Coordinates of C-alpha atoms in Angstrom, one line a residue:
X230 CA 55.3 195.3 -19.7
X231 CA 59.1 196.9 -19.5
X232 CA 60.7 196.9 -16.3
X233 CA 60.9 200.3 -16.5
X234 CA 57.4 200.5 -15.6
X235 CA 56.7 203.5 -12.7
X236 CA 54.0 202.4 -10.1
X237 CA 52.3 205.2 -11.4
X238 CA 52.4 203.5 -15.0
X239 CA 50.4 200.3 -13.9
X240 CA 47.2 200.0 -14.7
X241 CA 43.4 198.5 -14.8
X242 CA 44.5 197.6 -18.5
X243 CA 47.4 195.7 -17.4
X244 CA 45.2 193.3 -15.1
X245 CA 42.6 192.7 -17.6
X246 CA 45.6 191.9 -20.1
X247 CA 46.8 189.3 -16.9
X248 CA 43.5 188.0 -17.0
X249 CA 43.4 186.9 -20.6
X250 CA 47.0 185.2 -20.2
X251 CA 47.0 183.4 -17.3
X252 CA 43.3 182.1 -18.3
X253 CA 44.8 178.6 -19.3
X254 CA 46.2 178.1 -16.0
X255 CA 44.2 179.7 -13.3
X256 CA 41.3 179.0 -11.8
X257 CA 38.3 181.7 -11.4
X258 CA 37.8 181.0 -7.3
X259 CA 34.2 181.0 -6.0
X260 CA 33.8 183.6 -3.4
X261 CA 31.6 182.0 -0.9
X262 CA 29.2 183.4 1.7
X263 CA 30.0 182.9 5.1
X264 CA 26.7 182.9 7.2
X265 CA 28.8 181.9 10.6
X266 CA 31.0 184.6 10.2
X267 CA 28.4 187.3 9.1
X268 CA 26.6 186.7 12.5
X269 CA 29.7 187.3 14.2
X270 CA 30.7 190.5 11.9
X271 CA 26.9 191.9 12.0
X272 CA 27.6 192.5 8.0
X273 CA 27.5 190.2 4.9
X274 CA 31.1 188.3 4.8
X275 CA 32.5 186.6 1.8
X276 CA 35.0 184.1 1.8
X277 CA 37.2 184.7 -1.6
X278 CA 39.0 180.8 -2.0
X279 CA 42.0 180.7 -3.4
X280 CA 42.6 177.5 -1.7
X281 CA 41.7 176.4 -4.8
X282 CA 44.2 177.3 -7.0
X283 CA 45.5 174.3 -8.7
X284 CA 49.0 175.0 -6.2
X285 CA 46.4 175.5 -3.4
X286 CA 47.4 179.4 -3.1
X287 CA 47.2 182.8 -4.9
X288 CA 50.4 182.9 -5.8
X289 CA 49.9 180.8 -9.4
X290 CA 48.0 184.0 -10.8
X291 CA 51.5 186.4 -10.5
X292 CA 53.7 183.7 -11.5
X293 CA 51.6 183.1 -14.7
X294 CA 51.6 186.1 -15.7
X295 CA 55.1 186.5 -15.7
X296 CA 56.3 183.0 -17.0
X297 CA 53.9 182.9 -20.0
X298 CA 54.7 186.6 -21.0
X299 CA 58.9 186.1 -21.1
X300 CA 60.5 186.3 -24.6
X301 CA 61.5 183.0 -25.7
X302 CA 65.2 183.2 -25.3
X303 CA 64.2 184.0 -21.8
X304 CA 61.9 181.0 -21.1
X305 CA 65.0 179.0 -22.7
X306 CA 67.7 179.6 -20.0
X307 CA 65.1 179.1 -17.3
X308 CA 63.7 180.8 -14.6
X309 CA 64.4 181.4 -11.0
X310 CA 62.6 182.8 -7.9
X311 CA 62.5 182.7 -4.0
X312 CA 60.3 181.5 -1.9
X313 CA 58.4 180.7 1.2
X314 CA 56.4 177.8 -0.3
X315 CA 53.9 179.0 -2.0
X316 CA 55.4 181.0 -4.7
X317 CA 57.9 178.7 -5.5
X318 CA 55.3 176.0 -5.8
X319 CA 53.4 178.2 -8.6
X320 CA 56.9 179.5 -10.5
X321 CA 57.7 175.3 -10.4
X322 CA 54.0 174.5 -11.4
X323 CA 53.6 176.9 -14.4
X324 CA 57.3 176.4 -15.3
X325 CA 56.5 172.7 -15.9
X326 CA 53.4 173.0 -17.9
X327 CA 54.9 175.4 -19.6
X328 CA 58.0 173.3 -20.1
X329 CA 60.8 175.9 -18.8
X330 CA 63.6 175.0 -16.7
X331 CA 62.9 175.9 -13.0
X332 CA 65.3 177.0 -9.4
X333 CA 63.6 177.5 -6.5
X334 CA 65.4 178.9 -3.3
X335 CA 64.0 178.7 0.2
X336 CA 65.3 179.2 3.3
X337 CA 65.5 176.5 6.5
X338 CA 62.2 178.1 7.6
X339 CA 60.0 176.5 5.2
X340 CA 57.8 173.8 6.7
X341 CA 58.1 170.1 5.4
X342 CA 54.8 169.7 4.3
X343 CA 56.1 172.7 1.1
X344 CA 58.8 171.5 0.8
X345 CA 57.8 168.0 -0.3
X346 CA 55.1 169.8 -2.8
X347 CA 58.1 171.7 -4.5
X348 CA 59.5 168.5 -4.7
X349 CA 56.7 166.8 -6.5
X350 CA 56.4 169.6 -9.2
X351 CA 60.2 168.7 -10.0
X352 CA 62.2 172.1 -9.6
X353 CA 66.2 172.0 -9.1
X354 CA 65.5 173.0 -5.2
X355 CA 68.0 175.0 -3.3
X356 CA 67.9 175.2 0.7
X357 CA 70.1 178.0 1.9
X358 CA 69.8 180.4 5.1
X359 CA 67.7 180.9 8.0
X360 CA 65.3 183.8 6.4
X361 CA 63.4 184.5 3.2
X362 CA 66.5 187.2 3.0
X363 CA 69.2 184.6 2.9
X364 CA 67.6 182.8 -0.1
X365 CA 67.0 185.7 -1.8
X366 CA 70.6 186.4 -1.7
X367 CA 71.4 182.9 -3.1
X368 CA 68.1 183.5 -5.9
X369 CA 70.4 186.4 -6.9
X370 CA 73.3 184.9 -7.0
X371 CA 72.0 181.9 -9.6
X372 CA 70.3 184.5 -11.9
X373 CA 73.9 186.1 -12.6
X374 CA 75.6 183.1 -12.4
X375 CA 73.2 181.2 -15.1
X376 CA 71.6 184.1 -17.0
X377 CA 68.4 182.9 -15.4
X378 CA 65.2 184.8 -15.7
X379 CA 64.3 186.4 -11.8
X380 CA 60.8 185.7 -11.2
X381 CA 60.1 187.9 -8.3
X382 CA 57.7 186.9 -5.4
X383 CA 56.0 190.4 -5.5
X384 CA 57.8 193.3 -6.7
X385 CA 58.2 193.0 -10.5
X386 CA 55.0 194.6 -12.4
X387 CA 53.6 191.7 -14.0
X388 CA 53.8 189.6 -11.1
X389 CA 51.4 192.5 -9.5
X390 CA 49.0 192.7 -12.6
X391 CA 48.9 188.8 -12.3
X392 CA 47.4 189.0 -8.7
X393 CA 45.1 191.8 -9.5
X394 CA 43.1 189.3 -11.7
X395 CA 41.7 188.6 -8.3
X396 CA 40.7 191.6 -7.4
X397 CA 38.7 191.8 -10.6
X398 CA 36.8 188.7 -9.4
X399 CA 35.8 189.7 -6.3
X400 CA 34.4 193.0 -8.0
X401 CA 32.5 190.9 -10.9
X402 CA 31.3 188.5 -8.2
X403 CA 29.7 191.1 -5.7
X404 CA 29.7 194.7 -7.5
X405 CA 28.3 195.9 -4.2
X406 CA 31.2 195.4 -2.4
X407 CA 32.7 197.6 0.5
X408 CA 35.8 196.4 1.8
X409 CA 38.2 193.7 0.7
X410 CA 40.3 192.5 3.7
X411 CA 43.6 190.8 1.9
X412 CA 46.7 188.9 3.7
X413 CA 49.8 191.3 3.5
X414 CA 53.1 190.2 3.0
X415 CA 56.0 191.6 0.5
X416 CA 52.5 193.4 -0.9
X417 CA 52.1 192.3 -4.5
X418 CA 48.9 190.7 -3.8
X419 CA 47.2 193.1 -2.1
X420 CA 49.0 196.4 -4.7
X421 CA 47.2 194.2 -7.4
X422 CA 43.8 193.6 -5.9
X423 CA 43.7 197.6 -4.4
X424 CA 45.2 198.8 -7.9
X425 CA 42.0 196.7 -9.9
X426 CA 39.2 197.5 -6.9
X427 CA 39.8 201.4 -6.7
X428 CA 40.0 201.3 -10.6
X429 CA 36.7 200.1 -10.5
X430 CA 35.5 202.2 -7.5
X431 CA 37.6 205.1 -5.2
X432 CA 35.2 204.3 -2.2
X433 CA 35.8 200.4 -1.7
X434 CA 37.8 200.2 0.9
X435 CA 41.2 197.8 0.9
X436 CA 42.5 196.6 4.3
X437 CA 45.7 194.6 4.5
X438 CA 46.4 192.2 7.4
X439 CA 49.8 190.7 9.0
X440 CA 51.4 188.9 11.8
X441 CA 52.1 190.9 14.8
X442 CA 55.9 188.7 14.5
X443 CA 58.1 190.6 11.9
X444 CA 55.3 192.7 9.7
X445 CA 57.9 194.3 7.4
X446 CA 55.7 195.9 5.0
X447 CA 53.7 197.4 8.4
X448 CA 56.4 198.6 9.8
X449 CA 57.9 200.2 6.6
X450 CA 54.5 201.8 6.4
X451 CA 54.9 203.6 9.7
X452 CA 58.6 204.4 9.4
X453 CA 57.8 206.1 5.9
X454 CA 60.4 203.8 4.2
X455 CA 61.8 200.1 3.1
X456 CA 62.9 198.2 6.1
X457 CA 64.6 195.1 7.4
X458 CA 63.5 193.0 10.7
X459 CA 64.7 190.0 11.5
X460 CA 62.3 186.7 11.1
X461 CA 59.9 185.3 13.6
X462 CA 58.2 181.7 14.2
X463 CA 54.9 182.4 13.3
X464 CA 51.8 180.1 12.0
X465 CA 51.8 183.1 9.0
X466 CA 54.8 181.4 7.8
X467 CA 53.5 182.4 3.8
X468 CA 53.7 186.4 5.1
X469 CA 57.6 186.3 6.4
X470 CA 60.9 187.8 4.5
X471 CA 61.5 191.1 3.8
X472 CA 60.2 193.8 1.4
X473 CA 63.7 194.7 -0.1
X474 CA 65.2 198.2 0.8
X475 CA 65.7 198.4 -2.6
X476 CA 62.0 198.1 -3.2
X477 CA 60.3 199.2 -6.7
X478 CA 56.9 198.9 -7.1
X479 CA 55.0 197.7 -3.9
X480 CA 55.7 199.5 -1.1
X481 CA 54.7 202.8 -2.9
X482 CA 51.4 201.0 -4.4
X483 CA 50.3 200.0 -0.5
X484 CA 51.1 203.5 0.5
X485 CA 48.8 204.7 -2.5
X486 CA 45.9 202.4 -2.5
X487 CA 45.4 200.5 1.1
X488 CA 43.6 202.3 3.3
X489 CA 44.4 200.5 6.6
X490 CA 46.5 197.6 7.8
X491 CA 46.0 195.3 10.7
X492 CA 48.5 193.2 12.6
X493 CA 47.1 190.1 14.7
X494 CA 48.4 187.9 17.0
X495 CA 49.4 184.0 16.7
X496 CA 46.4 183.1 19.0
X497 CA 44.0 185.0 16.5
X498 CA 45.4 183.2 13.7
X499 CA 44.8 180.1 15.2
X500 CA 41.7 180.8 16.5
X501 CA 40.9 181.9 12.7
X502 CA 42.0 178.6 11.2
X503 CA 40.2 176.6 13.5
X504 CA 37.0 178.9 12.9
X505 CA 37.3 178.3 9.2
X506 CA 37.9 174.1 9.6
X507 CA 34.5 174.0 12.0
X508 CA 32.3 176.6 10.7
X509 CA 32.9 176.3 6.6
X510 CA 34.9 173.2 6.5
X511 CA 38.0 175.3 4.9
X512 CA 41.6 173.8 5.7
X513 CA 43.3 177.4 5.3
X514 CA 47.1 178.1 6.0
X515 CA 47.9 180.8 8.7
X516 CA 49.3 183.4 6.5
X517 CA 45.2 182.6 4.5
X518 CA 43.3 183.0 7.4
X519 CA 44.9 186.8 9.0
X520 CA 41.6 188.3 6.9
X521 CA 39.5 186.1 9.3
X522 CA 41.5 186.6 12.5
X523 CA 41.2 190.4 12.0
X524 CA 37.5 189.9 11.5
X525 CA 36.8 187.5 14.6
X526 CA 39.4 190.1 16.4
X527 CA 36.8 193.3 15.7
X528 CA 39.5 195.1 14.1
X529 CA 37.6 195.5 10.8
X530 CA 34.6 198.2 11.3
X531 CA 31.3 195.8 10.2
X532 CA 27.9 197.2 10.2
X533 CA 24.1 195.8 8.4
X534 CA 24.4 196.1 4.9
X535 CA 27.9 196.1 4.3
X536 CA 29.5 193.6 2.1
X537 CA 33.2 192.4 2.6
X538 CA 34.9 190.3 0.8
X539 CA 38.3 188.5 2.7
X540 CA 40.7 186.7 0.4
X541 CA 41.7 183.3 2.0
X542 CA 44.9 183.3 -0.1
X543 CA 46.3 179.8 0.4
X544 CA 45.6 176.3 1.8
X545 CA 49.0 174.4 2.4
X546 CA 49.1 173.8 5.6
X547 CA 50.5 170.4 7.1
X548 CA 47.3 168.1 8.4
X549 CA 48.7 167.3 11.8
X550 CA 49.2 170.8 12.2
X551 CA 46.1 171.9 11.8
X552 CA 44.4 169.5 13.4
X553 CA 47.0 170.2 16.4
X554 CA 45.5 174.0 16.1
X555 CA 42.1 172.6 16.1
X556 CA 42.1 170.0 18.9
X557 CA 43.3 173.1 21.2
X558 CA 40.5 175.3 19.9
X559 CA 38.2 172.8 21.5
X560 CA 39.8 172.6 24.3
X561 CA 39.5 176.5 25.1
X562 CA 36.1 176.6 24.1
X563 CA 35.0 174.3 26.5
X564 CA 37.1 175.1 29.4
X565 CA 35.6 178.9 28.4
X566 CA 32.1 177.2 28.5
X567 CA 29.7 178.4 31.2
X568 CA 28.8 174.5 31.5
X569 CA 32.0 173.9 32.1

């Protein structure tokens, strides 16, 4: 694929050709039935695990796409990308088995516990800025600089194609499927699932999720254009940076394809990662468990006989932290307890 490519111009073909690259690298994710939360949804829940990607997220199935598709004067100046974590840990981890020089910028936001994962895959690392934004700008900077191939965290075609191998999953693993409820962030995860899933059927329903703290793609939704907002703390830590004013390919898809987006609070996203650590034994990332906070919240319509499908897209999340998250769970429940 050309970067010329229109949204318009991507297509089912284009995941199906993703598929049969990135086969040697990606895992096919079990998509698991969730009887704890089906009670609580009164419809049949799936649990879609990309915690088990080999870099414990999604992101490996976009960055494989791209990396193994570059010419091979491209793959040998070497690639670059930015990153909250997770992304850069796929570019690195492809990069390497692929043996192709690697730079991944992240900002002072990203958490330790990523940041000693890049390390491990053996990336030149670059720390700059406060934001997503602020990396990006450095990113940019190398690619000129070095003649570096950009590998873009969502809004580059093949990057979008890549993640819509998921979405192709889900729909081989449960044809009867009637809503997929995906994390949203940048939106190249969830243009590539809704682009495959409405391919395959019009009527199933796509619903993205974010943080109520700096949803960019949200708020560029309602505002009927690209915009910028400033970064937030926030457990979702995956979801934050910006969506690029400049913005190609994903913003238009999400407008096209999704048919509703959610926001939810920090307390639902920790009430969602301590759900998923109890009830199914899942160590999930906040930015992986939105799908279930919106669920447990009632903001996704469940009736008898429906079948949805959530994507937990990623599992890097630091141990204490999580059981920090879950040790307070307790503690609310019981103090909520009629026993109490």
């Amino acid at each position: 694929m050309e970067q010329h490519v229109t949204p318009q111009d991507l297509t089912l073909q284009d995941v199906y050709r993703a598929r049969q690259r990135i086969a040697p690298l990606v895992r096919e994710t079990p998509l698991l039935a969730s009887s704890a939360l089906s009670k609580q949804v009164g419809a049949s829940v799936y649990l879609k695990l990309e915690t088990l990607q080999p870099t414990g997220a999604f992101k490996v199935r976009g960055a494989a796409n791209k990396i193994l598709g570059l010419a091979p004067e491209a793959r040998a100046r070497g690639v670059v990308t930015v990153s909250t974590g997770n992304h850069g840990r796929a570019v690195a981890h492809v990069a390497r088995e692929s043996e192709i020089d690697a730079v991944v910028c992240i900002s002072e936001r990203v958490p330790a516990n990523k940041i000693a994962a890049l390390r491990d895959l053996g990336p030149e690392l670059v720390i700059h800025g406060h934001g997503q934004d602020d990396a990006a700008v450095r990113a940019e900077a190398l690619r000129r600089e070095r003649g570096l191939e950009m590998v873009h965290p969502f809004d580059d075609p093949q990057i979008i194609a890549g993640q819509g191998t998921l979405g192709l999953e889900i729909a081989e693993a449960l044809p009867a499927v009637d809503t997929v409820v995906v994390p949203l962030s940048g939106g190249g995860l969830i243009s590539g699932v809704a682009l495959a899933l409405k391919a395959i059927s019009p009527a199933i329903r796509v619903v993205g999720v974010s943080m109520e703290r700096g949803a960019v793609m949200y708020e560029s939704l309602q505002a009927g254009r690209p915009l910028e907002l400033r970064e937030e703390e926030t457990l979702a830590d995956s979801l934050l940076g910006g969506i690029g004013l400049d913005n190609r390919y994903t913003f238009q898809l999400v407008q096209q394809y999704v048919d509703d987006v959610i926001l939810v609070s920090e307390e639902q996203i920790a009430a969602a990662m301590a759900f998923l650590l109890f009830e199914e034994r899942l160590v999930v990332e906040g930015a992986g468990a939105v799908g279930v906070a919106a669920l447990l919240a009632g903001a996704v319509d469940g009736r008898p006989g429906q079948n949805i499908a959530v994507v937990l897209s990623g599992g890097n999340v630091s141990v204490p932290r999580l059981l920090e998250i879950a040790r307070q769970y307790e503690l609310e429940k019981r103090e909520a307890s009629p026993d109490h």
